[in-house]
Short mmCIF file of C-alpha atoms in Angstrom, two decimals:
data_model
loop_
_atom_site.label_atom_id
_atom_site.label_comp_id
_atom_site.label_asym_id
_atom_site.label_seq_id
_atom_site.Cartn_x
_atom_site.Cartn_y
_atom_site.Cartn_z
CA UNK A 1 0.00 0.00 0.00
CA UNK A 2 2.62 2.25 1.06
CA UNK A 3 4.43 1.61 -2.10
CA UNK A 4 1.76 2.19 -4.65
CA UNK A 5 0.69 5.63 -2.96
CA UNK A 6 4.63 6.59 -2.84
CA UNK A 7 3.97 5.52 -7.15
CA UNK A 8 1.05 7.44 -7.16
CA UNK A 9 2.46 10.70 -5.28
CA UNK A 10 5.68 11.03 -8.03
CA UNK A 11 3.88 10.34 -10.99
CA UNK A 12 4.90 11.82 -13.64
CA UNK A 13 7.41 13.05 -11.64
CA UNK A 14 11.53 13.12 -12.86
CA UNK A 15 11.92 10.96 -9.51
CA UNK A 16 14.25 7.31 -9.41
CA UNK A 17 13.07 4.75 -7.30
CA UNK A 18 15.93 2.59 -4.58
CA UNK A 19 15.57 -0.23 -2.92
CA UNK A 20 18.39 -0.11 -0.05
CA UNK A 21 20.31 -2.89 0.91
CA UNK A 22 22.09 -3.62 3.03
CA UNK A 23 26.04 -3.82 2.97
CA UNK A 24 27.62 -7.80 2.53
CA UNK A 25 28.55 -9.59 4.89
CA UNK A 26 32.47 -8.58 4.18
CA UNK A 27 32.12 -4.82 4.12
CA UNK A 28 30.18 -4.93 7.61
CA UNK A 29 33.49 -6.38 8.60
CA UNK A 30 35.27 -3.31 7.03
CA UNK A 31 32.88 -0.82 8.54
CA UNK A 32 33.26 -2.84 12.00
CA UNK A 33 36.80 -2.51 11.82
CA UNK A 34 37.23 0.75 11.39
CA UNK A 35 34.67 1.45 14.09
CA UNK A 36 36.54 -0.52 16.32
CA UNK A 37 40.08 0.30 15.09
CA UNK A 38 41.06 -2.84 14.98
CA UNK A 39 39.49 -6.25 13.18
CA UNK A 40 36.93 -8.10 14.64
CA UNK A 41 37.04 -11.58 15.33
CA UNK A 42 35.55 -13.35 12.28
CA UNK A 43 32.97 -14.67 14.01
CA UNK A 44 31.45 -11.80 15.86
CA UNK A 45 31.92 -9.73 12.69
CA UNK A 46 29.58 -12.84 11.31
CA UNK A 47 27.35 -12.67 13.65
CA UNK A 48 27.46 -8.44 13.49
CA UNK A 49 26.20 -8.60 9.98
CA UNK A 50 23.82 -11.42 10.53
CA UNK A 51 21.78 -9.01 13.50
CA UNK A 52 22.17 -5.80 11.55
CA UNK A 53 21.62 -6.88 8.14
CA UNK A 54 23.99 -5.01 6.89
CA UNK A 55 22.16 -1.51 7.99
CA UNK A 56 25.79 0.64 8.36
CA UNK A 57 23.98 2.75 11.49
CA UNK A 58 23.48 -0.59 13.13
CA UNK A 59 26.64 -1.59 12.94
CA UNK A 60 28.27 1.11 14.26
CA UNK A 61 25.78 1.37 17.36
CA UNK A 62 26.64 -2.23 18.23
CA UNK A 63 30.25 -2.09 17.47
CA UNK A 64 30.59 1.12 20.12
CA UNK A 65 28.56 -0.58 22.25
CA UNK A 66 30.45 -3.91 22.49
CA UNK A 67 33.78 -1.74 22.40
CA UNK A 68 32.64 0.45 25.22
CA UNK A 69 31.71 -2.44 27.42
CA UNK A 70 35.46 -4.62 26.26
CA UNK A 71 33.00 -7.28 24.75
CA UNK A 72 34.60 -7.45 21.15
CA UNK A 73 36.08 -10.66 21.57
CA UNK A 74 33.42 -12.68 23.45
CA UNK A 75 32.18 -15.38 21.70
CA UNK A 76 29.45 -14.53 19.31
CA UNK A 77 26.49 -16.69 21.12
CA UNK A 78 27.59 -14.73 24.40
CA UNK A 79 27.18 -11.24 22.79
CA UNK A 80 24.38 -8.77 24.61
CA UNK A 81 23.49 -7.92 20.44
CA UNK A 82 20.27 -6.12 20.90
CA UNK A 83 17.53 -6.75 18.63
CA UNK A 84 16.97 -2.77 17.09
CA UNK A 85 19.32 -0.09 16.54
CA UNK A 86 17.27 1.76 19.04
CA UNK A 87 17.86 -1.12 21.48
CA UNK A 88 21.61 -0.36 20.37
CA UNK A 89 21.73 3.35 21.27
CA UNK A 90 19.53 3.01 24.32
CA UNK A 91 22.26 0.48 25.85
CA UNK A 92 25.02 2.92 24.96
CA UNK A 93 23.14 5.65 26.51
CA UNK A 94 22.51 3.23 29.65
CA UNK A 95 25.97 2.16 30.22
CA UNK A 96 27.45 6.15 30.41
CA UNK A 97 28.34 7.80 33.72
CA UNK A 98 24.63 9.14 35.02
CA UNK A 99 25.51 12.98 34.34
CA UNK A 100 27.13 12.05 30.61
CA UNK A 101 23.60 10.17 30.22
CA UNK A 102 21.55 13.07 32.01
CA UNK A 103 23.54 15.67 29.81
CA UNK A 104 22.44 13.91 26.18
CA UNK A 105 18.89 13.83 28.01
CA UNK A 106 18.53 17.29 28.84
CA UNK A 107 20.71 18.08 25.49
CA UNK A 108 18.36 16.60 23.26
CA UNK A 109 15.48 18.96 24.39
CA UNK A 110 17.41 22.06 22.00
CA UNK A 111 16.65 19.82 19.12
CA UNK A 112 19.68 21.68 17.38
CA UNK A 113 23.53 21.83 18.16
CA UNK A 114 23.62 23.43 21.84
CA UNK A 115 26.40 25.41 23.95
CA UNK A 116 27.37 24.48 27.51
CA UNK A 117 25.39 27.57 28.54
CA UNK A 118 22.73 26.20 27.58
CA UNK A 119 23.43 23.37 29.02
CA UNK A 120 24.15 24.79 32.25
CA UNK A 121 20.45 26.51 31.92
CA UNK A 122 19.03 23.23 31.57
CA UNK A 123 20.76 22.46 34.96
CA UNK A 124 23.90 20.78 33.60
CA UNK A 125 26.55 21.13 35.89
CA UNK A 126 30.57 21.40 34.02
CA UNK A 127 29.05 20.30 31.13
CA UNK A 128 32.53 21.17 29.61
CA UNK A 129 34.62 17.83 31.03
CA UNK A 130 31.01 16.03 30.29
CA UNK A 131 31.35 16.87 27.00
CA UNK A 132 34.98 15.90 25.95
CA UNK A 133 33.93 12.71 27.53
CA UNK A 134 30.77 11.75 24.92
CA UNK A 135 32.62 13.35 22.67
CA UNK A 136 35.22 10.78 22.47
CA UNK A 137 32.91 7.99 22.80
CA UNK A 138 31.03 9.44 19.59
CA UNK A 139 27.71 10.58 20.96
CA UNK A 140 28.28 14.19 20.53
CA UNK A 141 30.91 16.83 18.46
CA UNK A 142 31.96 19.89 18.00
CA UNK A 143 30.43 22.09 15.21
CA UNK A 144 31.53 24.56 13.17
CA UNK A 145 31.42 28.31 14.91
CA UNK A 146 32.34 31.80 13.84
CA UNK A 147 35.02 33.63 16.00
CA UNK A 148 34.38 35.00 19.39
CA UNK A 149 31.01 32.65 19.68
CA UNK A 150 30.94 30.37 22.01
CA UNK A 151 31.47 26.16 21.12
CA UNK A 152 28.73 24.60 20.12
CA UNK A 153 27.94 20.59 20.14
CA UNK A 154 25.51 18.39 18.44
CA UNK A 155 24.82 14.68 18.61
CA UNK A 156 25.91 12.84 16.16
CA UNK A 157 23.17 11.01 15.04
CA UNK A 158 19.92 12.11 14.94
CA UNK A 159 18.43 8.97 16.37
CA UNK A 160 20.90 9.39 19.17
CA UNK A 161 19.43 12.52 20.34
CA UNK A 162 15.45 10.82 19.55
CA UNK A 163 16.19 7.80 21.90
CA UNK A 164 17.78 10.35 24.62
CA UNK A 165 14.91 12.76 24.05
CA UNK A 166 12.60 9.58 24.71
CA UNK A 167 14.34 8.52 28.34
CA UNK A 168 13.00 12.15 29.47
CA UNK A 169 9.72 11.79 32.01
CA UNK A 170 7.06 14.06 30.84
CA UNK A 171 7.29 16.70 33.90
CA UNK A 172 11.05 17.04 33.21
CA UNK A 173 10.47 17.35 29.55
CA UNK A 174 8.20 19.85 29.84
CA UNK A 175 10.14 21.81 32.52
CA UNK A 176 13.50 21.97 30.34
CA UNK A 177 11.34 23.03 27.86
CA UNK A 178 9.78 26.07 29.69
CA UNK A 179 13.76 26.65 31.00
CA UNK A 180 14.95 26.41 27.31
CA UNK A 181 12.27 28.98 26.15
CA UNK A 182 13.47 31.37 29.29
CA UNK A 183 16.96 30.86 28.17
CA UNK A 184 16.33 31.88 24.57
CA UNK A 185 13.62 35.01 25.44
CA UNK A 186 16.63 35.66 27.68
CA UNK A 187 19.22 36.22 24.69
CA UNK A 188 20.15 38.95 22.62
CA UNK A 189 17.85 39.60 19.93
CA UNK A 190 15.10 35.88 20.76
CA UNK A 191 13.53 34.44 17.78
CA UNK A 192 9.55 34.41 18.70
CA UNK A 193 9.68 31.21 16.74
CA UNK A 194 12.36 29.47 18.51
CA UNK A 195 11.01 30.41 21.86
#
């Protein structure tokens, strides 16, 4: 169904149709690899690609994960290999220090790359060492700023930020949202929009 009304919407249209796959079996252990810096047992890289079909998000979720927790050599029917990339980025989230996961939690509520100030007005404390920290585990980066401006960081994948954005209760979520909107009305020159 989906398919014919996504035929029916372009039409007429100059528009190609792809059907994604996902990558073989061999370049999953590439990709795993150089996730991991290092090669992966052949076995766990088997059983990588077999859970992930090949999806490239899914294996680098999973390869982090296992990494993070020293699991890359454990043998592949002993692997914690969850059954979703959500799953996947929900356990890396999980196994962070509580105020590296509370700080991608009350991150995710800017829905756009964030400072530490406003980090700090969502009631991060030091975000700055917090930071560095999920920064080289991959969660979050630096983008690019102009001069005098102050760092700014986004997640780096969107679906990161979704599944932290999820682990929020409802009252909190809706508090950091009324402190994000203070923060912004706060700054020079608010966007009504934004706030």
């Amino acid at each position: 169904e989906v398919e014919r009304l996504g035929r029916d919407l372009f039409a007429g249209a100059d528009a190609l149709h792809a059907r994604l796959q996902g990558l073989p079996p061999s370049q999953v252990a590439r990709l795993a690899a150089s996730v991991a810096g290092r090669p992966l047992p052949e076995p766990v890289a088997r059983a990588v690609a077999e859970r992930t079909a090949g999806n490239p998000l899914f294996v680098r979720e999973i390869v982090l994960e296992l990494a993070d927790a020293g699991l890359l050599d454990r043998a592949p029917e002993r692997l914690p290999l969850p059954l979703t990339v959500e799953a996947a980025v929900q356990s890396r989230l999980d196994h962070l220090l509580p105020a590296e996961k509370e700080l991608c939690k009350r991150a995710a509520v800017w829905g756009r790359p964030f400072s530490a100030a406003e980090l700090t007005a969502l009631g991060v404390s030091g975000p700055g060492p917090l930071l560095l920290g999920l920064g080289g585990r991959g969660i979050v980066g630096a983008v690019g700023r102009a001069p005098r401006e102050e760092a700014r960081y986004a997640f780096r994948s969107t679906l990161i930020a979704d599944v932290a954005y999820r682990m929020l209760a409802d009252a909190l979520r809706a508090e950091l949202h009324r402190r994000a909107a203070a923060c912004l009305a706060a700054g020079a020159g608010p966007e009504a929009e934004a706030v």
